[in-house]
Amino acid sequence: MAEKMKGKGVIAGVAVGKIMLAGQNLDGYLKDYKPKKKAEEKKIAADALVAVAAKLVSTIEDLNKKDMKEQAAILEAHRMMVEDPAMSGAIDEQVDKSGSAPRAVLDAYESQAQVFEQMEDEYFRGRAVDMRDVGKRIAKYILGIKEPEIGEGKVIVAGQEIEPSVIAGLPSDKIAGVILGQGSTTSHAIIIAKTRAIPSIVGVGDAIEKIADGDPVIIDGETGEILIRPSDEERAAYDVKIKKQEELKAHYAQLRALPAVTSDGVKVVLACNIGSPADVDAAKDYGAEGVGLFRSEFVFMGKTDIPKEEDQFKEYKAAVEKCAGHLCVIRTMDIGGDKPLPYIQVGTEENPFLGYRAIRISLQRRDLFMPQLKAILRAGKFGKAGIMFPMVINVAEFKAAQAMVEEAKVELVHEGKEYGEVQLGIMVETPAAAVMTPVLAKYVDFFSIGTNDLVQYTLAVDRGNAQISYLYNHFNPAVLRLIKRTIESANKEGKWAGMCGEMASDPNAAILLMAMGIKELSMSAPSIPKVKERIRNISSAKAKEILDKVMEMEDGDEIKKYLATIG
Ligand code: PEP
Ligand code: MG
């Protein structure tokens, strides 16, 4: 019988492989290490910083060549942590205390990690892992520890906290799954796993220490179940599940080229959410028809300075071209809140989600906004592009952003650079915008409903707080009314409304949205087939009937339950 443990399944799918322990314990190596004089240890640490930074630069170049931009961006952030001048001072101080270069490196990065860990924001807390990752990387270099080798077959990477660089550095066809002792859905390791649809489980806790390197294991990313050293019978039981999964995959593959159209001919565009142009390639395998949300902040992350217009242009052009005639909606950077950037000083805020972020920064920082707008406009020459502004709360913000787009065009003409006509739209992710959609619809080309934030702001429920997650329900009648209003406002003015928040990937929600008149649903690509199937298996008349019934209900949980019965 296998040893069993359970965590929280965060990326669905059953995976089988051999455990590859990451985030290994360095205690034994540290004990064996023979430190020299303190001055020499300081030099050893300083040399290690230079060597590790150089190695990172070459890995980043390789990843960029392979168009693995998200992974490259994460390692770029790590390189900055290695080269941070404050860290070399902190390491020297630690050498004075412990006398050992590797110990000093680990302690210096650990104390920085603890600063991050104290932060309220989940995103910042997640960065503590990156700090420890960097410290370990440098210490391993000093200790002469090689990275684990992958042999034959697929691995399931496991660790208390898995360094994002481990996942970023492994080829996709080698990783079958991920298990984290700690971790959350926003930890970088999971962000990378999600774009590659790698079954993943987090929150296993200290039980993870029972897993040994090379152990055969089965994980179920839906239920969170982990079977270590499964017996033949257990393996056979899961083989049935894996077979079903393969069959479902094959079934979904058949849907790939088919449109998301109801039995009576109502069509909805199913697009994908991306963080880099390379994601479009993976999304095509799931039948994505263009991009409904390119989170451009990924282009800004992991850099030491604002990316140049030319560099941004290359990224946007690549995404637009890969969409091959479908629309590619590029959201201007949504920085601030849970997504800070080292080179944009936001300052300490009591309420970062209600603070200096997104369009508010863009409208005040011409030096940031202009190069981005020009880069997107230029990319528009190579296909169909849209510019979308995040966190808009009123007409004035949209008009100001629109005026900046016009200015950007004038600058491009003066510079002799060509640009294409692009659609201009807004994210409807604040209740204020949703309420004002009848007016906003007169000005914009499109709306895209960002339910991740719209739900949190409408219900005053933090989107990342597990303690109150039972209140975070996109079927709450207040949310549904705002969504319906937004879609109807767009249709009345002959504009289109789509959705790019997580709600778009809920097949039951898709039925309601389609009945409300939505034209596009954008989601992480692996969710597309199940939404498509749901739409293809219903008539618009039936969906309307369901919607009417739902809109009469008074409670979000009641709606959720009702929709679960009709699936
Ligand atoms: C949203 O808020 O729904 C959204 C899609 O944007 P993000 O998740 O990046 O805030
Ligand atoms: Mg948002």
Coordinates of C-alpha atoms and ligand atoms in Angstrom, one line a residue:
M1 CA 0.0 0.0 0.0
A2 CA 1.2 3.5 -0.8
E3 CA 1.9 6.1 1.8
K4 CA -0.8 8.7 1.3
M5 CA -0.9 12.4 1.9
K6 CA -3.1 15.2 0.9
G7 CA -2.7 18.8 -0.1
K8 CA -4.7 21.4 -2.0
G9 CA -5.0 20.5 -5.7
V10 CA -4.4 23.8 -7.7
I11 CA -3.8 22.5 -11.2
A12 CA -6.0 19.6 -12.3
G13 CA -4.7 16.4 -13.8
V14 CA -3.3 13.0 -12.7
A15 CA 0.4 12.6 -13.0
V16 CA 2.8 9.7 -12.5
G17 CA 6.6 10.1 -12.1
K18 CA 9.6 9.8 -9.9
I19 CA 10.2 12.3 -7.2
M20 CA 12.9 14.9 -7.8
L21 CA 13.4 16.7 -4.5
A22 CA 14.1 20.4 -4.9
G23 CA 15.0 22.9 -2.3
Q24 CA 17.3 20.4 -0.8
N25 CA 18.7 20.7 2.7
L26 CA 22.2 22.0 2.8
D27 CA 22.9 21.3 6.5
G28 CA 25.2 18.4 5.9
Y29 CA 27.3 20.2 3.3
L30 CA 27.6 23.3 5.6
K31 CA 28.9 21.1 8.4
D32 CA 31.6 19.7 6.2
Y33 CA 32.6 23.1 4.9
K34 CA 36.0 24.3 6.2
P35 CA 36.0 28.1 6.3
K36 CA 39.2 30.0 5.8
K37 CA 40.1 33.4 7.2
K38 CA 37.2 35.9 7.2
A39 CA 38.8 38.1 4.5
E40 CA 39.1 35.1 2.3
E41 CA 35.5 34.0 3.0
K42 CA 34.3 37.5 2.0
K43 CA 36.2 37.1 -1.3
I44 CA 34.8 33.6 -1.9
A45 CA 31.3 35.0 -1.4
A46 CA 31.9 38.0 -3.6
D47 CA 33.4 35.8 -6.4
A48 CA 30.3 33.5 -6.1
L49 CA 28.0 36.5 -6.6
V50 CA 29.8 37.3 -9.8
A51 CA 29.8 33.7 -11.1
V52 CA 26.2 33.1 -10.3
A53 CA 25.1 36.3 -11.9
A54 CA 27.0 35.4 -15.0
K55 CA 25.4 31.9 -15.1
L56 CA 22.0 33.5 -14.7
V57 CA 22.7 35.9 -17.6
S58 CA 23.5 33.0 -20.0
T59 CA 20.4 31.0 -18.8
I60 CA 18.2 34.0 -19.3
E61 CA 19.6 34.4 -22.9
D62 CA 18.8 30.7 -23.6
L63 CA 15.3 31.1 -22.3
N64 CA 14.7 34.2 -24.3
K65 CA 15.9 32.5 -27.4
K66 CA 13.4 29.7 -26.7
D67 CA 10.7 32.5 -26.2
M68 CA 10.2 31.3 -22.6
K69 CA 9.7 34.9 -21.5
E70 CA 8.0 34.3 -18.2
Q71 CA 10.7 32.0 -17.0
A72 CA 13.3 34.5 -18.2
A73 CA 11.6 37.3 -16.4
I74 CA 11.7 35.4 -13.1
L75 CA 15.4 34.6 -13.5
E76 CA 16.0 38.2 -14.4
A77 CA 14.5 39.2 -11.1
H78 CA 16.8 36.7 -9.4
R79 CA 19.8 38.2 -11.2
M80 CA 18.9 41.5 -9.7
M81 CA 18.7 40.0 -6.2
V82 CA 22.2 38.6 -6.7
E83 CA 23.6 41.9 -7.9
D84 CA 21.8 44.0 -5.4
P85 CA 24.7 46.0 -3.8
A86 CA 22.9 46.0 -0.4
M87 CA 23.2 42.2 -0.3
S88 CA 27.0 42.1 -0.7
G89 CA 27.3 44.4 2.4
A90 CA 24.8 42.2 4.3
I91 CA 26.8 39.1 3.4
D92 CA 30.1 40.6 4.6
E93 CA 28.3 41.4 7.9
Q94 CA 27.2 37.8 8.2
V95 CA 30.7 36.5 7.4
D96 CA 31.9 38.7 10.4
K97 CA 29.4 36.8 12.5
S98 CA 29.6 33.2 11.3
G99 CA 33.0 33.1 9.6
S100 CA 31.6 30.9 6.8
A101 CA 30.9 32.2 3.2
P102 CA 28.0 29.8 2.4
R103 CA 26.4 30.2 5.8
A104 CA 26.7 34.0 5.5
V105 CA 25.0 34.0 2.1
L106 CA 22.2 31.9 3.4
D107 CA 21.7 34.0 6.5
A108 CA 21.8 37.3 4.5
Y109 CA 19.2 36.2 2.0
E110 CA 17.1 34.5 4.8
S111 CA 16.9 37.7 6.7
Q112 CA 15.7 39.5 3.6
A113 CA 13.2 36.7 3.0
Q114 CA 11.8 37.2 6.4
V115 CA 11.2 40.9 5.7
F116 CA 9.1 39.8 2.7
E117 CA 7.3 37.2 4.8
Q118 CA 6.2 39.8 7.3
M119 CA 4.3 41.7 4.5
E120 CA 0.6 41.5 4.4
D121 CA 0.4 41.1 0.7
E122 CA 0.4 37.5 -0.6
Y123 CA 2.4 38.5 -3.6
F124 CA 5.2 39.9 -1.5
R125 CA 5.1 37.0 0.8
G126 CA 5.6 34.8 -2.3
R127 CA 8.8 36.7 -3.1
A128 CA 10.4 35.4 0.1
V129 CA 10.8 32.1 -1.8
D130 CA 12.6 33.8 -4.5
M131 CA 15.0 35.4 -2.0
R132 CA 15.7 32.0 -0.4
D133 CA 16.1 30.5 -3.9
V134 CA 18.8 33.0 -4.7
G135 CA 20.6 32.5 -1.4
K136 CA 20.6 28.8 -1.9
R137 CA 21.8 29.0 -5.5
I138 CA 24.9 31.1 -4.4
A139 CA 25.6 28.8 -1.4
K140 CA 25.4 25.7 -3.6
Y141 CA 27.9 27.3 -5.9
I142 CA 30.3 27.8 -3.0
L143 CA 29.7 24.4 -1.7
G144 CA 30.2 22.8 -5.1
I145 CA 26.8 21.2 -5.2
K146 CA 25.5 20.3 -8.7
E147 CA 21.9 20.8 -9.6
P148 CA 20.0 17.4 -9.6
E149 CA 20.2 15.5 -12.8
I150 CA 17.1 14.2 -14.5
G151 CA 17.4 10.7 -15.8
E152 CA 15.0 8.7 -17.9
G153 CA 11.3 9.3 -17.5
K154 CA 9.3 12.1 -16.0
V155 CA 9.8 13.7 -12.7
I156 CA 7.4 15.1 -10.1
V157 CA 9.2 18.0 -8.5
A158 CA 8.7 18.2 -4.7
G159 CA 9.8 20.5 -2.0
Q160 CA 8.8 22.5 1.0
E161 CA 9.1 25.6 -1.1
I162 CA 10.2 25.0 -4.6
E163 CA 12.4 27.6 -6.1
P164 CA 10.8 29.0 -9.3
S165 CA 14.2 28.6 -11.0
V166 CA 13.9 24.8 -10.7
I167 CA 10.6 24.7 -12.7
A168 CA 11.7 27.4 -15.1
G169 CA 14.9 25.4 -15.8
L170 CA 13.4 22.0 -16.5
P171 CA 12.1 21.1 -20.0
S172 CA 8.3 20.8 -20.2
D173 CA 8.4 17.2 -21.4
K174 CA 10.3 16.2 -18.2
I175 CA 8.0 17.6 -15.5
A176 CA 4.9 15.6 -14.9
G177 CA 3.8 17.3 -11.7
V178 CA 4.6 19.6 -8.8
I179 CA 4.1 19.2 -5.0
L180 CA 4.7 22.0 -2.6
G181 CA 4.8 21.8 1.2
Q182 CA 3.8 25.4 1.4
G183 CA 3.1 27.7 -1.5
S184 CA 0.0 29.3 -2.9
T185 CA -1.7 29.8 -6.2
T186 CA 0.3 33.0 -6.7
S187 CA 3.7 31.5 -5.9
H188 CA 5.9 31.8 -9.0
A189 CA 6.5 28.1 -9.2
I190 CA 2.7 27.6 -9.6
I191 CA 2.4 30.6 -12.0
I192 CA 4.8 28.8 -14.3
A193 CA 3.2 25.4 -13.8
K194 CA -0.2 26.9 -14.8
T195 CA 0.9 28.2 -18.2
R196 CA 2.2 24.6 -18.9
A197 CA -0.8 22.9 -17.4
I198 CA 1.4 20.8 -15.1
P199 CA -0.8 19.0 -12.4
S200 CA 0.2 20.6 -9.0
I201 CA -0.6 20.3 -5.4
V202 CA 0.3 22.8 -2.6
G203 CA 0.0 23.0 1.1
V204 CA 1.1 19.5 2.0
G205 CA 2.9 20.8 5.0
D206 CA 5.7 19.0 6.9
A207 CA 4.4 15.6 5.6
I208 CA 6.4 16.4 2.5
E209 CA 9.6 15.5 4.5
K210 CA 8.5 11.9 4.2
I211 CA 9.0 11.9 0.5
A212 CA 12.5 10.7 -0.7
D213 CA 14.3 11.4 -3.9
G214 CA 13.5 8.9 -6.6
D215 CA 10.3 7.7 -4.9
P216 CA 7.6 6.6 -7.5
V217 CA 4.5 8.7 -6.9
I218 CA 1.1 9.4 -8.3
I219 CA -0.6 12.8 -7.8
D220 CA -4.1 14.0 -8.5
G221 CA -4.0 17.8 -9.1
E222 CA -7.8 17.9 -8.7
T223 CA -8.3 16.2 -5.4
G224 CA -4.9 17.0 -3.9
E225 CA -4.2 13.3 -3.3
I226 CA -0.6 12.0 -3.3
L227 CA 0.3 8.3 -3.3
I228 CA 4.0 7.6 -2.6
R229 CA 5.3 4.2 -3.7
P230 CA 1.9 3.0 -4.9
S231 CA 1.2 -0.8 -5.1
D232 CA 0.5 -2.4 -8.4
E233 CA -3.3 -2.4 -7.6
E234 CA -3.2 1.3 -6.7
R235 CA -1.2 2.1 -9.8
A236 CA -3.8 0.1 -11.9
A237 CA -6.7 2.1 -10.3
Y238 CA -5.0 5.4 -11.3
D239 CA -4.2 4.0 -14.7
V240 CA -7.9 3.9 -15.2
K241 CA -8.1 7.6 -14.3
I242 CA -5.1 8.4 -16.5
K243 CA -6.8 6.6 -19.4
K244 CA -10.0 8.6 -18.8
Q245 CA -7.8 11.8 -18.8
E246 CA -6.2 10.8 -22.0
E247 CA -9.6 10.1 -23.5
L248 CA -10.9 13.4 -22.4
K249 CA -7.8 15.1 -23.9
A250 CA -8.4 13.3 -27.2
H251 CA -12.1 14.3 -27.0
Y252 CA -11.1 17.9 -26.4
A253 CA -8.6 17.7 -29.2
Q254 CA -11.5 16.9 -31.5
L255 CA -13.2 20.1 -30.4
R256 CA -10.1 22.2 -31.1
A257 CA -11.1 23.3 -34.6
L258 CA -14.9 23.6 -33.9
P259 CA -16.5 26.9 -33.0
A260 CA -18.1 27.6 -29.6
V261 CA -21.6 27.8 -30.9
T262 CA -24.9 26.9 -29.4
S263 CA -27.2 24.3 -31.0
D264 CA -29.2 27.2 -32.4
G265 CA -26.3 29.1 -33.8
V266 CA -25.2 31.7 -31.2
K267 CA -21.4 32.1 -31.3
V268 CA -19.0 33.1 -28.5
V269 CA -15.3 33.8 -29.2
L270 CA -13.1 31.8 -26.8
A271 CA -9.8 33.5 -26.4
C272 CA -6.9 33.1 -24.0
N273 CA -5.2 35.0 -21.3
I274 CA -1.4 35.3 -21.7
G275 CA 1.7 36.7 -20.1
S276 CA 4.1 36.3 -23.0
P277 CA 3.9 35.7 -26.8
A278 CA 5.0 32.1 -26.3
D279 CA 1.8 31.4 -24.4
V280 CA -0.2 31.9 -27.7
D281 CA 1.5 28.8 -29.2
A282 CA 0.4 26.6 -26.3
A283 CA -3.1 28.2 -26.4
K284 CA -3.6 27.2 -30.0
D285 CA -3.5 23.6 -29.0
Y286 CA -6.6 24.3 -27.0
G287 CA -8.4 26.1 -29.9
A288 CA -8.0 29.6 -28.6
E289 CA -9.3 32.3 -31.0
G290 CA -6.9 35.1 -30.2
V291 CA -6.0 36.8 -27.0
G292 CA -8.5 38.5 -24.7
L293 CA -5.9 39.6 -22.2
F294 CA -2.2 40.0 -22.6
R295 CA -1.1 40.9 -19.0
S296 CA 1.6 43.3 -20.2
E297 CA 3.0 43.8 -16.7
F298 CA 4.9 40.5 -17.3
V299 CA 6.9 42.5 -20.0
F300 CA 7.8 45.0 -17.2
M301 CA 8.6 42.5 -14.6
G302 CA 12.1 41.2 -13.8
K303 CA 13.8 44.3 -15.4
T304 CA 16.0 46.9 -13.7
D305 CA 14.4 49.7 -15.7
I306 CA 11.4 50.6 -17.8
P307 CA 11.6 48.4 -20.9
K308 CA 12.3 50.5 -24.0
E309 CA 9.6 51.1 -26.7
E310 CA 11.6 48.9 -29.1
D311 CA 11.8 46.0 -26.7
Q312 CA 8.1 46.2 -25.9
F313 CA 7.3 46.5 -29.6
K314 CA 9.0 43.2 -30.3
E315 CA 6.9 41.4 -27.6
Y316 CA 3.6 42.9 -28.7
K317 CA 4.3 42.4 -32.4
A318 CA 5.2 38.7 -31.7
A319 CA 1.9 38.2 -29.8
V320 CA -0.2 40.0 -32.5
E321 CA 1.4 38.0 -35.3
K322 CA 0.9 34.7 -33.5
C323 CA -2.8 35.5 -33.2
A324 CA -2.9 35.2 -37.0
G325 CA -5.9 37.4 -37.8
H326 CA -7.6 37.0 -34.5
L327 CA -7.8 39.9 -32.1
C328 CA -5.0 40.3 -29.6
V329 CA -6.0 42.6 -26.7
I330 CA -3.0 44.0 -24.9
R331 CA -3.8 45.4 -21.5
T332 CA -1.6 48.4 -20.5
M333 CA 0.5 47.7 -17.4
D334 CA -1.5 46.8 -14.4
I335 CA 1.2 47.6 -11.8
G336 CA 0.7 48.4 -8.2
G337 CA -1.7 46.5 -5.8
D338 CA -0.3 43.0 -5.7
K339 CA 2.1 43.5 -8.6
P340 CA 4.9 45.9 -7.6
L341 CA 7.9 46.9 -9.8
P342 CA 11.3 47.8 -8.3
Y343 CA 11.7 50.8 -10.5
I344 CA 8.3 52.3 -9.9
Q345 CA 8.1 53.8 -6.5
V346 CA 4.5 53.4 -5.2
G347 CA 5.4 54.1 -1.5
T348 CA 3.9 52.4 1.5
E349 CA 0.1 52.2 1.2
E350 CA -2.5 51.3 3.7
N351 CA -4.7 49.8 1.0
P352 CA -2.6 48.9 -2.0
F353 CA -5.6 47.4 -3.9
L354 CA -7.3 50.8 -3.6
G355 CA -4.1 52.8 -4.2
Y356 CA -1.7 54.0 -6.8
R357 CA -2.0 51.4 -9.5
A358 CA -2.8 50.5 -13.1
I359 CA -4.3 53.4 -15.2
R360 CA -3.7 55.8 -12.3
I361 CA 0.1 55.3 -12.6
S362 CA 0.0 55.3 -16.4
L363 CA -1.9 58.6 -16.6
Q364 CA 0.6 60.3 -14.3
R365 CA 3.8 58.7 -15.7
R366 CA 4.0 59.7 -19.3
D367 CA 7.6 58.3 -19.4
L368 CA 6.0 54.8 -18.8
F369 CA 2.8 55.1 -20.7
M370 CA 3.9 56.7 -24.0
P371 CA 6.5 54.0 -25.0
Q372 CA 4.0 51.3 -24.2
L373 CA 1.2 53.0 -26.2
K374 CA 3.6 53.6 -29.2
A375 CA 4.8 50.0 -29.0
I376 CA 1.3 48.6 -29.1
L377 CA 0.2 50.9 -31.9
R378 CA 3.2 49.8 -34.0
A379 CA 2.4 46.2 -33.3
G380 CA -1.1 46.9 -34.5
K381 CA 0.4 47.1 -38.0
F382 CA 1.1 43.4 -38.0
G383 CA -2.4 42.1 -37.3
K384 CA -5.5 42.9 -35.2
A385 CA -4.7 44.6 -31.9
G386 CA -6.6 46.1 -29.1
I387 CA -5.5 48.4 -26.2
M388 CA -7.2 47.8 -22.9
F389 CA -6.9 50.1 -19.9
P390 CA -7.1 48.5 -16.4
M391 CA -8.9 49.8 -13.3
V392 CA -10.8 52.6 -15.0
I393 CA -13.4 54.2 -12.7
N394 CA -14.8 57.0 -14.8
V395 CA -15.2 58.5 -18.3
A396 CA -12.5 61.1 -17.6
E397 CA -9.8 58.4 -17.2
F398 CA -10.8 56.7 -20.5
K399 CA -10.8 60.1 -22.3
A400 CA -7.4 61.0 -20.9
A401 CA -6.0 57.6 -22.0
Q402 CA -7.6 58.0 -25.4
A403 CA -6.0 61.4 -25.8
M404 CA -2.6 59.9 -24.9
V405 CA -3.1 57.3 -27.7
E406 CA -3.8 60.1 -30.1
E407 CA -0.6 61.9 -29.0
A408 CA 1.3 58.7 -29.4
K409 CA 0.1 58.4 -33.0
V410 CA 1.3 62.0 -33.7
E411 CA 4.7 61.2 -32.2
L412 CA 5.0 58.1 -34.3
V413 CA 4.2 60.1 -37.5
H414 CA 6.9 62.6 -36.6
E415 CA 9.3 59.7 -36.0
G416 CA 8.4 58.1 -39.4
K417 CA 7.2 54.9 -37.7
E418 CA 4.2 53.1 -39.0
Y419 CA 1.3 52.0 -36.9
G420 CA -2.0 50.2 -37.2
E421 CA -5.5 51.1 -36.2
V422 CA -6.3 49.4 -32.9
Q423 CA -9.5 49.1 -30.9
L424 CA -9.6 50.9 -27.5
G425 CA -11.4 49.4 -24.6
I426 CA -11.4 49.1 -20.8
M427 CA -11.5 46.5 -18.2
V428 CA -14.7 46.6 -16.3
E429 CA -13.4 45.6 -12.9
T430 CA -14.6 48.3 -10.6
P431 CA -18.2 48.7 -9.5
A432 CA -18.0 52.4 -10.6
A433 CA -17.1 51.4 -14.2
A434 CA -19.8 48.7 -14.3
V435 CA -22.5 51.2 -13.1
M436 CA -21.4 53.8 -15.6
T437 CA -21.2 51.4 -18.6
P438 CA -24.3 52.9 -20.3
V439 CA -22.2 56.1 -20.6
L440 CA -18.8 54.5 -21.1
A441 CA -20.1 52.4 -23.9
K442 CA -20.6 55.6 -26.0
Y443 CA -16.8 56.1 -26.0
V444 CA -15.1 52.7 -25.9
D445 CA -14.8 50.0 -28.6
F446 CA -15.2 47.2 -26.1
F447 CA -15.5 46.2 -22.5
S448 CA -13.7 43.2 -20.9
I449 CA -15.1 42.3 -17.5
G450 CA -12.4 41.6 -15.0
T451 CA -14.3 39.5 -12.4
N452 CA -11.2 38.8 -10.3
D453 CA -11.3 42.4 -9.2
L454 CA -14.9 43.2 -9.8
V455 CA -16.0 40.5 -7.4
Q456 CA -13.5 41.7 -4.7
Y457 CA -14.5 45.4 -5.1
T458 CA -18.2 44.8 -5.3
L459 CA -18.4 42.5 -2.3
A460 CA -15.5 44.0 -0.4
V461 CA -14.0 40.6 -0.2
D462 CA -10.2 40.3 -0.7
R463 CA -9.6 38.0 -3.7
G464 CA -6.7 36.3 -2.0
N465 CA -7.9 35.8 1.6
A466 CA -8.7 32.1 2.2
Q467 CA -10.6 32.9 5.5
I468 CA -13.3 34.7 3.6
S469 CA -13.2 32.9 0.3
Y470 CA -16.7 31.5 1.0
L471 CA -18.0 35.0 0.3
Y472 CA -16.0 35.4 -2.9
N473 CA -18.7 34.1 -5.3
H474 CA -19.0 35.4 -8.9
F475 CA -22.7 34.2 -8.8
N476 CA -23.5 36.8 -6.1
P477 CA -26.6 38.6 -7.4
A478 CA -25.0 42.0 -7.0
V479 CA -22.1 40.9 -9.2
L480 CA -24.4 39.3 -11.8
R481 CA -26.4 42.5 -12.0
L482 CA -23.3 44.5 -12.7
I483 CA -22.2 42.0 -15.3
K484 CA -25.6 42.0 -17.1
R485 CA -25.7 45.7 -17.1
T486 CA -22.2 45.9 -18.6
I487 CA -23.0 43.5 -21.4
E488 CA -26.3 45.1 -22.2
S489 CA -24.8 48.6 -22.2
A490 CA -22.2 47.4 -24.8
N491 CA -24.7 45.7 -27.0
K492 CA -27.1 48.7 -27.0
E493 CA -24.3 50.9 -28.3
G494 CA -23.2 48.4 -30.9
K495 CA -19.9 47.7 -29.0
W496 CA -18.8 44.3 -27.8
A497 CA -18.4 43.0 -24.2
G498 CA -16.1 40.1 -23.2
M499 CA -14.8 38.7 -20.0
C500 CA -11.2 38.0 -19.0
G501 CA -11.6 37.3 -15.2
E502 CA -11.6 33.7 -13.9
M503 CA -15.3 33.5 -14.0
A504 CA -15.0 33.1 -17.8
S505 CA -13.5 29.7 -17.3
D506 CA -16.6 28.4 -15.4
P507 CA -18.8 26.5 -17.8
N508 CA -21.9 27.2 -15.9
A509 CA -21.1 30.9 -15.8
A510 CA -20.5 30.8 -19.6
I511 CA -24.1 29.8 -20.1
L512 CA -25.4 32.8 -18.2
L513 CA -23.0 35.1 -19.9
M514 CA -23.9 33.9 -23.3
A515 CA -27.6 34.4 -22.5
M516 CA -26.8 37.9 -21.4
G517 CA -25.2 38.6 -24.8
I518 CA -21.5 38.4 -24.2
K519 CA -19.4 38.1 -27.3
E520 CA -16.1 36.8 -26.0
L521 CA -14.7 34.8 -23.1
S522 CA -11.0 34.8 -22.4
M523 CA -9.3 32.4 -20.0
S524 CA -6.2 30.4 -19.3
A525 CA -6.0 28.1 -22.4
P526 CA -6.5 24.7 -20.8
S527 CA -10.0 25.8 -19.7
I528 CA -11.2 26.5 -23.2
P529 CA -12.4 22.9 -24.2
K530 CA -14.7 22.4 -21.2
V531 CA -16.3 25.8 -21.7
K532 CA -16.7 25.2 -25.5
E533 CA -18.3 21.8 -24.8
R534 CA -20.8 23.4 -22.5
I535 CA -21.8 26.1 -25.0
R536 CA -22.1 23.6 -27.9
N537 CA -24.4 21.4 -25.8
I538 CA -27.0 24.0 -25.1
S539 CA -29.4 26.1 -27.1
S540 CA -29.5 29.9 -26.5
A541 CA -33.3 29.6 -25.7
K542 CA -32.5 27.1 -22.9
A543 CA -29.7 29.3 -21.6
K544 CA -32.0 32.3 -21.5
E545 CA -34.5 30.3 -19.5
I546 CA -31.8 29.4 -17.0
L547 CA -30.6 33.0 -16.8
D548 CA -34.2 34.3 -16.2
K549 CA -34.5 31.8 -13.3
V550 CA -31.1 32.8 -11.9
M551 CA -31.8 36.5 -12.0
E552 CA -34.9 35.9 -9.8
M553 CA -32.8 34.1 -7.1
E554 CA -31.8 36.1 -4.1
D555 CA -28.6 34.4 -3.0
G556 CA -25.3 33.5 -4.6
D557 CA -24.9 30.1 -3.0
E558 CA -28.5 29.2 -4.1
I559 CA -27.5 30.1 -7.7
K560 CA -24.3 28.1 -7.5
K561 CA -26.2 25.1 -6.2
Y562 CA -28.9 25.4 -8.8
L563 CA -26.4 25.7 -11.7
A564 CA -24.5 22.6 -10.4
T565 CA -27.7 20.6 -10.8
I566 CA -28.2 21.5 -14.5
G567 CA -24.6 20.7 -15.6
Ligands
PEP1 C1 -9.4 40.7 -13.3 O1 -9.3 41.5 -12.4 O2 -10.4 40.0 -13.4 C2 -8.3 40.5 -14.3 C3 -8.5 39.7 -15.3 O3 -7.1 41.0 -14.0 P1 -6.0 40.6 -12.9 O4 -6.4 39.2 -12.5 O5 -4.7 40.7 -13.6 O6 -6.2 41.6 -11.9
MG2 MG -7.8 43.1 -12.3

